[in-house]
Amino acid sequence: MSVTAARGFTAAGVAAGIKSNGNADLALVVNTGPCRAAAGVFTSNRVKAAPVRWSQRVLADGRLTAVVLNSGGANACTGPAGERDVHTTAEHTARLLGTHPDEVAVASTGLIGVPLPMDRLLPGLDSAVSALGPDGGKAAAIAIKTTDTVHKTAVLRGSGWTVGGMAKGAGMLAPGLATMLVVITTDAVVEADELDRTLRAATRTTFDRVDSDGCMSTNDTVLLLSSGACGTVPDPGEFSAAVRTVCADLARQLIGDAEGATKDIRIEVTGAATEDDAVEVGRAVARNNLLKCALHGGDPNWGRVLSAIGTTKAAFDPDRLNIAMNGVWVCKDGSIGADRAQVDLTGREIHITADLATGAESAVIWANDLTADYVHENSEYSS
């Protein structure tokens, strides 16, 4: 049930006419309380969409009643009119729900530089409020899809409390602190400052380590809301682990649905001097287009992994680097290892291990292959 698996939440997803194809394109998630604590993380792109700037401002007091999400238009780089449209959206939603605009977050996804059709979005909000219900989580998850082929949800039950979430994302997956649009809910009693710490810790090792195509969105938003409806104050460690598990599940689904992808690539960097070094190396490997093309073609070209590592500032000795592909150590001590013909790349998932042989730190980055379908999808995205 996605975001409505936790008690104290209702949701809806409707077709407001924002998308020309008539598909669902407007979602609403409402926290019915009794608590309304919230936290959020957003894109680190310096070009931020109007809804990102709005939601960052309203989250300053750690309280949200509702989240409005639309697909079919990013409302990014739309100038003062775009800012007004966000404010109007929040005000309209607040009137319908009997709350204040400052308790309404807004998130948008779609083409940059195109104004939202407010004459359709606002009536759509009327319909969404009428459709709100505890079984509306799936409809909401479907309504936020753009090039996604499937809707993405996750649920985890804790000790008397629940964490649920929904996400969208299939392209522009190389974020800082978040990835695309994500709403996570819990009925546990958790204060806003604890939600913030928990969410930042979870996104740092999940959404922030999805690197599909090296392109960072202007709209990335991840929100965590607490209704407190179960009345239980969770163990902080158990709650933190649950939120991270839900984030990791959703992040993995994003990679699995990446535009045109036929391979999901798990890049594990070990033996690093620092975690930052491990992440930098993992990202360099994930963004190497030559490697991504090779893996798409079933070629275990480990030289491209070494070349990517060499572009980083990480501490390592080139003559001590070790590379494995799906468990076969094809490179040992910076030179030829096992016969690359032993590597089986026929499955969907590929596991690359890059051992820097320098320290004890590690990190995992998820990526995918580069295909002709990805090029086709993005060459015709705005048409």
mmCIF file of C-alpha atoms in Angstrom:
data_model
loop_
_atom_site.group_PDB
_atom_site.id
_atom_site.type_symbol
_atom_site.label_atom_id
_atom_site.label_comp_id
_atom_site.label_asym_id
_atom_site.label_seq_id
_atom_site.Cartn_x
_atom_site.Cartn_y
_atom_site.Cartn_z
ATOM 1 C CA MET A 1 0.000 0.000 0.000
ATOM 2 C CA SER A 2 2.974 2.290 -0.370
ATOM 3 C CA VAL A 3 2.716 5.591 1.489
ATOM 4 C CA THR A 4 -0.605 4.600 3.074
ATOM 5 C CA ALA A 5 0.727 1.418 4.656
ATOM 6 C CA ALA A 6 1.493 3.492 7.750
ATOM 7 C CA ARG A 7 -1.552 4.586 9.726
ATOM 8 C CA GLY A 8 -2.533 8.236 9.658
ATOM 9 C CA PHE A 9 -2.071 8.758 5.926
ATOM 10 C CA THR A 10 -4.405 9.013 2.958
ATOM 11 C CA ALA A 11 -3.467 9.409 -0.677
ATOM 12 C CA ALA A 12 -4.862 9.749 -4.170
ATOM 13 C CA GLY A 13 -3.701 9.753 -7.753
ATOM 14 C CA VAL A 14 -5.737 11.243 -10.595
ATOM 15 C CA ALA A 15 -5.505 12.290 -14.223
ATOM 16 C CA ALA A 16 -5.645 16.077 -14.225
ATOM 17 C CA GLY A 17 -4.783 16.544 -17.893
ATOM 18 C CA ILE A 18 -1.206 17.694 -17.312
ATOM 19 C CA LYS A 19 0.030 14.840 -19.514
ATOM 20 C CA SER A 20 -1.166 14.909 -23.089
ATOM 21 C CA ASN A 21 -1.636 11.121 -23.113
ATOM 22 C CA GLY A 22 -4.366 11.253 -20.476
ATOM 23 C CA ASN A 23 -2.512 9.122 -17.939
ATOM 24 C CA ALA A 24 -2.614 9.820 -14.200
ATOM 25 C CA ASP A 25 -0.385 12.798 -13.446
ATOM 26 C CA LEU A 26 -1.318 14.295 -10.063
ATOM 27 C CA ALA A 27 -0.812 12.737 -6.635
ATOM 28 C CA LEU A 28 -1.697 13.903 -3.160
ATOM 29 C CA VAL A 29 -0.480 12.478 0.157
ATOM 30 C CA VAL A 30 -2.089 13.746 3.363
ATOM 31 C CA ASN A 31 -0.942 13.252 6.953
ATOM 32 C CA THR A 32 -4.059 13.038 9.142
ATOM 33 C CA GLY A 33 -2.056 13.064 12.358
ATOM 34 C CA PRO A 34 -2.038 13.361 15.252
ATOM 35 C CA CYS A 35 1.627 14.278 14.619
ATOM 36 C CA ARG A 36 2.781 16.124 11.516
ATOM 37 C CA ALA A 37 6.560 16.025 11.832
ATOM 38 C CA ALA A 38 8.501 16.002 8.575
ATOM 39 C CA ALA A 39 11.961 16.227 7.037
ATOM 40 C CA GLY A 40 13.309 16.439 3.518
ATOM 41 C CA VAL A 41 16.437 16.319 1.400
ATOM 42 C CA PHE A 42 16.724 17.834 -2.040
ATOM 43 C CA THR A 43 18.895 18.024 -5.136
ATOM 44 C CA SER A 44 22.278 19.692 -4.720
ATOM 45 C CA ASN A 45 21.993 21.019 -8.273
ATOM 46 C CA ARG A 46 22.466 24.805 -8.156
ATOM 47 C CA VAL A 47 19.625 25.122 -10.676
ATOM 48 C CA LYS A 48 16.640 24.224 -8.494
ATOM 49 C CA ALA A 49 13.033 24.003 -9.620
ATOM 50 C CA ALA A 50 10.432 26.276 -8.047
ATOM 51 C CA PRO A 51 8.783 23.426 -6.083
ATOM 52 C CA VAL A 52 12.147 22.475 -4.577
ATOM 53 C CA ARG A 53 12.732 25.998 -3.323
ATOM 54 C CA TRP A 54 9.184 26.171 -1.951
ATOM 55 C CA SER A 55 9.390 22.826 -0.160
ATOM 56 C CA GLN A 56 12.772 23.680 1.351
ATOM 57 C CA ARG A 57 11.241 26.825 2.831
ATOM 58 C CA VAL A 58 8.110 25.224 4.257
ATOM 59 C CA LEU A 59 10.097 22.398 5.828
ATOM 60 C CA ALA A 60 12.095 24.862 7.920
ATOM 61 C CA ASP A 61 9.759 24.276 10.879
ATOM 62 C CA GLY A 62 9.752 20.473 10.434
ATOM 63 C CA ARG A 63 5.998 20.189 9.885
ATOM 64 C CA LEU A 64 3.885 19.065 6.912
ATOM 65 C CA THR A 65 0.234 18.162 6.446
ATOM 66 C CA ALA A 66 0.270 17.347 2.747
ATOM 67 C CA VAL A 67 2.441 16.743 -0.288
ATOM 68 C CA VAL A 68 1.276 17.558 -3.817
ATOM 69 C CA LEU A 69 3.202 15.814 -6.596
ATOM 70 C CA ASN A 70 2.717 16.132 -10.330
ATOM 71 C CA SER A 71 4.275 14.464 -13.323
ATOM 72 C CA GLY A 72 4.150 15.848 -16.846
ATOM 73 C CA GLY A 73 5.981 19.079 -16.038
ATOM 74 C CA ALA A 74 8.969 19.975 -13.845
ATOM 75 C CA ASN A 75 8.089 23.649 -13.250
ATOM 76 C CA ALA A 76 11.839 24.303 -13.410
ATOM 77 C CA CYS A 77 13.388 27.396 -14.995
ATOM 78 C CA THR A 78 9.938 28.944 -15.394
ATOM 79 C CA GLY A 79 10.740 32.277 -13.725
ATOM 80 C CA PRO A 80 8.455 34.261 -11.395
ATOM 81 C CA ALA A 81 5.369 32.660 -12.950
ATOM 82 C CA GLY A 82 6.602 29.247 -11.862
ATOM 83 C CA GLU A 83 7.105 30.488 -8.315
ATOM 84 C CA ARG A 84 3.559 31.853 -8.289
ATOM 85 C CA ASP A 85 2.216 28.558 -9.583
ATOM 86 C CA VAL A 86 3.804 26.680 -6.685
ATOM 87 C CA HIS A 87 2.374 29.144 -4.175
ATOM 88 C CA THR A 88 -1.047 28.899 -5.813
ATOM 89 C CA THR A 89 -0.890 25.106 -5.691
ATOM 90 C CA ALA A 90 -0.075 25.125 -1.974
ATOM 91 C CA GLU A 91 -2.758 27.717 -1.204
ATOM 92 C CA HIS A 92 -5.425 25.820 -3.125
ATOM 93 C CA THR A 93 -4.509 22.553 -1.428
ATOM 94 C CA ALA A 94 -4.501 24.201 1.987
ATOM 95 C CA ARG A 95 -7.996 25.615 1.445
ATOM 96 C CA LEU A 96 -9.312 22.222 0.431
ATOM 97 C CA LEU A 97 -7.777 20.520 3.467
ATOM 98 C CA GLY A 98 -8.347 23.247 6.005
ATOM 99 C CA THR A 99 -4.675 23.803 6.736
ATOM 100 C CA HIS A 100 -2.022 26.458 6.055
ATOM 101 C CA PRO A 101 -0.047 26.715 2.773
ATOM 102 C CA ASP A 102 3.179 26.493 4.782
ATOM 103 C CA GLU A 103 2.208 22.910 5.667
ATOM 104 C CA VAL A 104 1.969 21.840 2.028
ATOM 105 C CA ALA A 105 5.057 20.617 0.166
ATOM 106 C CA VAL A 106 5.053 20.568 -3.633
ATOM 107 C CA ALA A 107 7.080 18.324 -5.941
ATOM 108 C CA SER A 108 7.084 18.198 -9.736
ATOM 109 C CA THR A 109 8.716 16.086 -12.425
ATOM 110 C CA GLY A 110 8.821 16.273 -16.192
ATOM 111 C CA LEU A 111 10.204 18.545 -18.871
ATOM 112 C CA ILE A 112 12.225 21.579 -17.762
ATOM 113 C CA GLY A 113 11.258 25.025 -19.032
ATOM 114 C CA VAL A 114 7.557 24.403 -19.617
ATOM 115 C CA PRO A 115 4.888 26.144 -17.485
ATOM 116 C CA LEU A 116 2.354 23.958 -15.689
ATOM 117 C CA PRO A 117 -1.248 24.104 -16.982
ATOM 118 C CA MET A 118 -2.748 25.534 -13.799
ATOM 119 C CA ASP A 119 -6.234 25.582 -15.339
ATOM 120 C CA ARG A 120 -6.042 21.773 -15.254
ATOM 121 C CA LEU A 121 -3.869 21.233 -12.188
ATOM 122 C CA LEU A 122 -6.154 23.086 -9.744
ATOM 123 C CA PRO A 123 -9.366 21.236 -10.723
ATOM 124 C CA GLY A 124 -7.270 18.078 -10.561
ATOM 125 C CA LEU A 125 -6.500 18.879 -6.939
ATOM 126 C CA ASP A 126 -10.245 19.111 -6.251
ATOM 127 C CA SER A 127 -10.621 15.612 -7.695
ATOM 128 C CA ALA A 128 -7.617 14.315 -5.753
ATOM 129 C CA VAL A 129 -9.012 15.561 -2.436
ATOM 130 C CA SER A 130 -12.333 13.882 -3.199
ATOM 131 C CA ALA A 131 -10.513 10.630 -3.966
ATOM 132 C CA LEU A 132 -8.333 10.595 -0.833
ATOM 133 C CA GLY A 133 -8.346 7.331 1.064
ATOM 134 C CA PRO A 134 -6.156 4.876 3.003
ATOM 135 C CA ASP A 135 -6.050 2.635 -0.092
ATOM 136 C CA GLY A 136 -4.839 5.414 -2.420
ATOM 137 C CA GLY A 137 -1.124 4.705 -2.152
ATOM 138 C CA LYS A 138 -0.867 2.693 -5.366
ATOM 139 C CA ALA A 139 -2.767 5.305 -7.380
ATOM 140 C CA ALA A 140 -0.459 8.019 -6.042
ATOM 141 C CA ALA A 141 2.651 6.013 -6.971
ATOM 142 C CA ILE A 142 1.327 5.516 -10.500
ATOM 143 C CA ALA A 143 0.491 9.206 -10.925
ATOM 144 C CA ILE A 144 4.087 10.359 -10.387
ATOM 145 C CA LYS A 145 5.575 8.196 -13.165
ATOM 146 C CA THR A 146 7.167 9.821 -16.208
ATOM 147 C CA THR A 147 9.358 7.471 -18.267
ATOM 148 C CA ASP A 148 9.050 4.872 -15.498
ATOM 149 C CA THR A 149 7.717 1.566 -16.794
ATOM 150 C CA VAL A 150 6.502 0.465 -13.346
ATOM 151 C CA HIS A 151 5.443 2.221 -10.155
ATOM 152 C CA LYS A 152 7.786 1.803 -7.199
ATOM 153 C CA THR A 153 6.744 1.162 -3.597
ATOM 154 C CA ALA A 154 8.205 -0.380 -0.437
ATOM 155 C CA VAL A 155 6.896 -1.259 3.040
ATOM 156 C CA LEU A 156 8.602 -2.456 6.228
ATOM 157 C CA ARG A 157 6.907 -3.378 9.512
ATOM 158 C CA GLY A 158 8.674 -2.523 12.746
ATOM 159 C CA SER A 159 7.862 -3.228 16.390
ATOM 160 C CA GLY A 160 4.304 -1.951 16.322
ATOM 161 C CA TRP A 161 4.956 0.689 13.660
ATOM 162 C CA THR A 162 5.350 0.838 9.887
ATOM 163 C CA VAL A 163 7.478 2.629 7.298
ATOM 164 C CA GLY A 164 6.135 2.866 3.748
ATOM 165 C CA GLY A 165 7.246 4.718 0.662
ATOM 166 C CA MET A 166 6.850 5.436 -3.031
ATOM 167 C CA ALA A 167 9.325 6.687 -5.617
ATOM 168 C CA LYS A 168 9.600 7.671 -9.246
ATOM 169 C CA GLY A 169 12.692 7.830 -11.380
ATOM 170 C CA ALA A 170 14.099 6.254 -14.505
ATOM 171 C CA GLY A 171 16.461 8.899 -15.904
ATOM 172 C CA MET A 172 18.637 11.752 -14.604
ATOM 173 C CA LEU A 173 19.683 9.448 -11.794
ATOM 174 C CA ALA A 174 22.892 10.901 -10.425
ATOM 175 C CA PRO A 175 21.744 12.922 -7.447
ATOM 176 C CA GLY A 176 23.161 14.592 -4.402
ATOM 177 C CA LEU A 177 21.195 13.748 -1.232
ATOM 178 C CA ALA A 178 18.132 12.471 -3.063
ATOM 179 C CA THR A 179 16.889 10.956 -6.265
ATOM 180 C CA MET A 180 13.875 12.088 -8.244
ATOM 181 C CA LEU A 181 10.617 12.138 -6.231
ATOM 182 C CA VAL A 182 10.239 10.032 -3.077
ATOM 183 C CA VAL A 183 7.726 10.173 -0.229
ATOM 184 C CA ILE A 184 8.279 8.003 2.857
ATOM 185 C CA THR A 185 5.783 7.781 5.699
ATOM 186 C CA THR A 186 5.696 6.317 9.190
ATOM 187 C CA ASP A 187 3.084 6.032 11.919
ATOM 188 C CA ALA A 188 5.795 5.936 14.600
ATOM 189 C CA VAL A 189 6.112 8.890 16.952
ATOM 190 C CA VAL A 190 9.306 10.626 15.806
ATOM 191 C CA GLU A 191 10.219 14.287 16.189
ATOM 192 C CA ALA A 192 11.254 16.370 13.198
ATOM 193 C CA ASP A 193 14.911 16.670 14.167
ATOM 194 C CA GLU A 194 15.195 12.884 14.493
ATOM 195 C CA LEU A 195 13.442 12.422 11.147
ATOM 196 C CA ASP A 196 15.967 14.782 9.593
ATOM 197 C CA ARG A 197 18.984 12.934 11.018
ATOM 198 C CA THR A 198 17.532 9.574 10.039
ATOM 199 C CA LEU A 199 16.657 10.618 6.499
ATOM 200 C CA ARG A 200 20.027 12.229 5.803
ATOM 201 C CA ALA A 201 21.865 9.160 7.072
ATOM 202 C CA ALA A 202 19.688 6.862 4.955
ATOM 203 C CA THR A 203 19.888 8.842 1.718
ATOM 204 C CA ARG A 204 23.660 9.226 2.040
ATOM 205 C CA THR A 205 24.182 5.498 1.487
ATOM 206 C CA THR A 206 21.175 4.696 -0.738
ATOM 207 C CA PHE A 207 19.694 7.332 -3.057
ATOM 208 C CA ASP A 208 22.953 9.285 -3.087
ATOM 209 C CA ARG A 209 24.747 6.192 -4.387
ATOM 210 C CA VAL A 210 22.539 5.532 -7.358
ATOM 211 C CA ASP A 211 24.390 6.775 -10.433
ATOM 212 C CA SER A 212 22.638 5.685 -13.571
ATOM 213 C CA ASP A 213 23.663 8.242 -16.168
ATOM 214 C CA GLY A 214 25.723 10.952 -14.456
ATOM 215 C CA CYS A 215 22.919 13.523 -14.892
ATOM 216 C CA MET A 216 21.552 15.350 -11.846
ATOM 217 C CA SER A 217 17.968 16.585 -11.834
ATOM 218 C CA THR A 218 16.760 20.052 -10.867
ATOM 219 C CA ASN A 219 13.798 18.565 -8.975
ATOM 220 C CA ASP A 220 15.074 15.727 -6.765
ATOM 221 C CA THR A 221 13.036 15.542 -3.568
ATOM 222 C CA VAL A 222 12.863 12.974 -0.755
ATOM 223 C CA LEU A 223 10.399 13.571 2.081
ATOM 224 C CA LEU A 224 9.873 11.658 5.341
ATOM 225 C CA LEU A 225 6.622 12.254 7.240
ATOM 226 C CA SER A 226 5.507 11.007 10.667
ATOM 227 C CA SER A 227 1.836 10.783 11.695
ATOM 228 C CA GLY A 228 2.451 9.259 15.122
ATOM 229 C CA ALA A 229 -0.828 7.389 14.623
ATOM 230 C CA CYS A 230 0.382 4.145 16.206
ATOM 231 C CA GLY A 231 1.381 5.971 19.403
ATOM 232 C CA THR A 232 4.715 4.146 19.633
ATOM 233 C CA VAL A 233 8.084 5.807 20.070
ATOM 234 C CA PRO A 234 10.467 3.487 18.199
ATOM 235 C CA ASP A 235 13.949 2.424 19.178
ATOM 236 C CA PRO A 236 16.131 4.937 17.293
ATOM 237 C CA GLY A 237 18.441 2.277 15.907
ATOM 238 C CA GLU A 238 15.594 0.060 14.703
ATOM 239 C CA PHE A 239 13.781 3.002 13.146
ATOM 240 C CA SER A 240 16.908 4.261 11.403
ATOM 241 C CA ALA A 241 17.579 0.794 9.996
ATOM 242 C CA ALA A 242 13.984 0.518 8.766
ATOM 243 C CA VAL A 243 14.097 3.852 6.945
ATOM 244 C CA ARG A 244 17.405 2.929 5.364
ATOM 245 C CA THR A 245 16.005 -0.428 4.243
ATOM 246 C CA VAL A 246 13.008 1.231 2.587
ATOM 247 C CA CYS A 247 15.278 3.796 0.897
ATOM 248 C CA ALA A 248 17.621 1.049 -0.318
ATOM 249 C CA ASP A 249 14.680 -0.948 -1.683
ATOM 250 C CA LEU A 250 13.325 2.041 -3.594
ATOM 251 C CA ALA A 251 16.790 3.034 -4.852
ATOM 252 C CA ARG A 252 17.327 -0.482 -6.163
ATOM 253 C CA GLN A 253 13.975 -0.311 -7.963
ATOM 254 C CA LEU A 254 15.037 2.956 -9.603
ATOM 255 C CA ILE A 255 18.151 1.327 -11.059
ATOM 256 C CA GLY A 256 16.126 -1.697 -12.147
ATOM 257 C CA ASP A 257 13.832 0.578 -14.173
ATOM 258 C CA ALA A 258 16.497 2.916 -15.584
ATOM 259 C CA GLU A 259 15.793 4.061 -19.123
ATOM 260 C CA GLY A 260 16.793 1.419 -21.649
ATOM 261 C CA ALA A 261 18.900 -0.553 -19.167
ATOM 262 C CA THR A 262 19.507 -4.268 -19.602
ATOM 263 C CA LYS A 263 22.127 -4.618 -16.846
ATOM 264 C CA ASP A 264 22.112 -3.531 -13.194
ATOM 265 C CA ILE A 265 25.706 -2.913 -12.138
ATOM 266 C CA ARG A 266 26.771 -3.142 -8.499
ATOM 267 C CA ILE A 267 30.143 -1.419 -8.117
ATOM 268 C CA GLU A 268 31.760 -2.314 -4.816
ATOM 269 C CA VAL A 269 34.923 -0.424 -3.937
ATOM 270 C CA THR A 270 36.975 -2.007 -1.155
ATOM 271 C CA GLY A 271 40.364 -1.383 0.428
ATOM 272 C CA ALA A 272 39.978 2.394 0.249
ATOM 273 C CA ALA A 273 41.807 4.789 2.536
ATOM 274 C CA THR A 274 38.568 6.711 3.227
ATOM 275 C CA GLU A 275 34.878 6.291 2.495
ATOM 276 C CA ASP A 276 35.035 9.420 0.351
ATOM 277 C CA ASP A 277 37.752 7.803 -1.763
ATOM 278 C CA ALA A 278 35.593 4.705 -2.187
ATOM 279 C CA VAL A 279 32.586 6.773 -3.276
ATOM 280 C CA GLU A 280 34.675 8.850 -5.702
ATOM 281 C CA VAL A 281 36.097 5.729 -7.331
ATOM 282 C CA GLY A 282 32.664 4.081 -7.484
ATOM 283 C CA ARG A 283 31.170 7.114 -9.193
ATOM 284 C CA ALA A 284 34.031 7.303 -11.701
ATOM 285 C CA VAL A 285 33.475 3.671 -12.667
ATOM 286 C CA ALA A 286 29.686 4.158 -12.803
ATOM 287 C CA ARG A 287 30.036 7.123 -15.167
ATOM 288 C CA ASN A 288 32.488 5.520 -17.592
ATOM 289 C CA ASN A 289 30.480 5.275 -20.797
ATOM 290 C CA LEU A 290 33.005 2.995 -22.487
ATOM 291 C CA LEU A 291 32.647 0.493 -19.656
ATOM 292 C CA LYS A 292 28.845 0.782 -19.669
ATOM 293 C CA CYS A 293 28.789 0.055 -23.412
ATOM 294 C CA ALA A 294 31.152 -2.898 -22.985
ATOM 295 C CA LEU A 295 28.996 -4.431 -20.274
ATOM 296 C CA HIS A 296 25.905 -3.987 -22.427
ATOM 297 C CA GLY A 297 27.670 -6.039 -25.086
ATOM 298 C CA GLY A 298 28.806 -8.710 -22.626
ATOM 299 C CA ASP A 299 32.464 -7.677 -22.781
ATOM 300 C CA PRO A 300 34.302 -7.920 -19.393
ATOM 301 C CA ASN A 301 36.667 -5.107 -20.319
ATOM 302 C CA TRP A 302 38.386 -4.580 -16.961
ATOM 303 C CA GLY A 303 40.868 -2.125 -18.456
ATOM 304 C CA ARG A 304 38.078 0.430 -18.561
ATOM 305 C CA VAL A 305 37.569 0.015 -14.819
ATOM 306 C CA LEU A 306 41.253 0.714 -14.202
ATOM 307 C CA SER A 307 41.134 3.729 -16.500
ATOM 308 C CA ALA A 308 38.180 5.148 -14.572
ATOM 309 C CA ILE A 309 39.921 4.646 -11.226
ATOM 310 C CA GLY A 310 42.938 6.482 -12.571
ATOM 311 C CA THR A 311 40.937 9.661 -13.145
ATOM 312 C CA THR A 312 40.202 10.083 -9.424
ATOM 313 C CA LYS A 313 42.116 11.722 -6.578
ATOM 314 C CA ALA A 314 41.720 8.636 -4.375
ATOM 315 C CA ALA A 315 44.774 7.180 -2.650
ATOM 316 C CA PHE A 316 46.042 4.016 -4.351
ATOM 317 C CA ASP A 317 49.086 2.404 -5.925
ATOM 318 C CA PRO A 318 48.349 1.491 -9.579
ATOM 319 C CA ASP A 319 50.491 -1.626 -9.195
ATOM 320 C CA ARG A 320 48.323 -2.967 -6.358
ATOM 321 C CA LEU A 321 44.852 -2.559 -7.868
ATOM 322 C CA ASN A 322 42.655 -5.643 -8.129
ATOM 323 C CA ILE A 323 39.455 -5.966 -10.181
ATOM 324 C CA ALA A 324 36.829 -8.711 -10.117
ATOM 325 C CA MET A 325 33.825 -9.126 -12.389
ATOM 326 C CA ASN A 326 31.103 -11.432 -11.126
ATOM 327 C CA GLY A 327 33.594 -13.061 -8.789
ATOM 328 C CA VAL A 328 36.406 -13.572 -11.304
ATOM 329 C CA TRP A 329 39.583 -11.615 -10.439
ATOM 330 C CA VAL A 330 40.478 -10.502 -13.950
ATOM 331 C CA CYS A 331 43.055 -7.986 -12.732
ATOM 332 C CA LYS A 332 45.614 -8.674 -9.991
ATOM 333 C CA ASP A 333 48.176 -6.135 -8.805
ATOM 334 C CA GLY A 334 47.386 -3.777 -11.660
ATOM 335 C CA SER A 335 48.012 -6.420 -14.309
ATOM 336 C CA ILE A 336 46.504 -9.473 -15.999
ATOM 337 C CA GLY A 337 44.623 -11.807 -13.689
ATOM 338 C CA ALA A 338 42.270 -14.673 -14.483
ATOM 339 C CA ASP A 339 41.171 -15.252 -18.078
ATOM 340 C CA ARG A 340 38.364 -12.772 -18.825
ATOM 341 C CA ALA A 341 36.597 -15.542 -20.754
ATOM 342 C CA GLN A 342 35.651 -17.004 -17.351
ATOM 343 C CA VAL A 343 33.378 -14.025 -16.617
ATOM 344 C CA ASP A 344 29.690 -14.716 -17.211
ATOM 345 C CA LEU A 345 27.837 -11.491 -18.026
ATOM 346 C CA THR A 346 24.644 -13.063 -19.349
ATOM 347 C CA GLY A 347 22.567 -12.276 -16.256
ATOM 348 C CA ARG A 348 20.796 -9.017 -15.457
ATOM 349 C CA GLU A 349 23.026 -8.137 -12.495
ATOM 350 C CA ILE A 350 26.763 -7.525 -12.766
ATOM 351 C CA HIS A 351 28.973 -7.227 -9.702
ATOM 352 C CA ILE A 352 32.238 -5.329 -10.099
ATOM 353 C CA THR A 353 34.687 -5.281 -7.190
ATOM 354 C CA ALA A 354 37.472 -2.701 -7.247
ATOM 355 C CA ASP A 355 40.018 -3.349 -4.513
ATOM 356 C CA LEU A 356 42.269 -0.329 -3.977
ATOM 357 C CA ALA A 357 44.480 -2.296 -1.528
ATOM 358 C CA THR A 358 45.139 0.852 0.480
ATOM 359 C CA GLY A 359 42.879 0.868 3.552
ATOM 360 C CA ALA A 360 39.786 -0.614 5.203
ATOM 361 C CA GLU A 361 36.964 1.600 3.887
ATOM 362 C CA SER A 362 34.385 0.641 1.272
ATOM 363 C CA ALA A 363 31.286 1.847 -0.600
ATOM 364 C CA VAL A 364 28.751 0.531 -3.096
ATOM 365 C CA ILE A 365 27.456 2.473 -6.103
ATOM 366 C CA TRP A 366 24.659 1.162 -8.333
ATOM 367 C CA ALA A 367 24.691 1.917 -12.059
ATOM 368 C CA ASN A 368 23.454 0.396 -15.313
ATOM 369 C CA ASP A 369 24.592 -0.214 -18.866
ATOM 370 C CA LEU A 370 24.345 2.274 -21.720
ATOM 371 C CA THR A 371 22.060 1.123 -24.519
ATOM 372 C CA ALA A 372 20.659 2.299 -27.825
ATOM 373 C CA ASP A 373 17.248 2.403 -26.152
ATOM 374 C CA TYR A 374 18.588 4.966 -23.648
ATOM 375 C CA VAL A 375 19.765 7.179 -26.508
ATOM 376 C CA HIS A 376 16.430 6.767 -28.295
ATOM 377 C CA GLU A 377 14.428 7.573 -25.143
ATOM 378 C CA ASN A 378 16.338 10.767 -24.448
ATOM 379 C CA SER A 379 16.600 11.955 -28.038
ATOM 380 C CA GLU A 380 12.799 12.059 -28.234
ATOM 381 C CA TYR A 381 11.947 12.928 -24.624
ATOM 382 C CA SER A 382 10.317 16.278 -25.322
ATOM 383 C CA SER A 383 8.412 15.161 -28.392
#
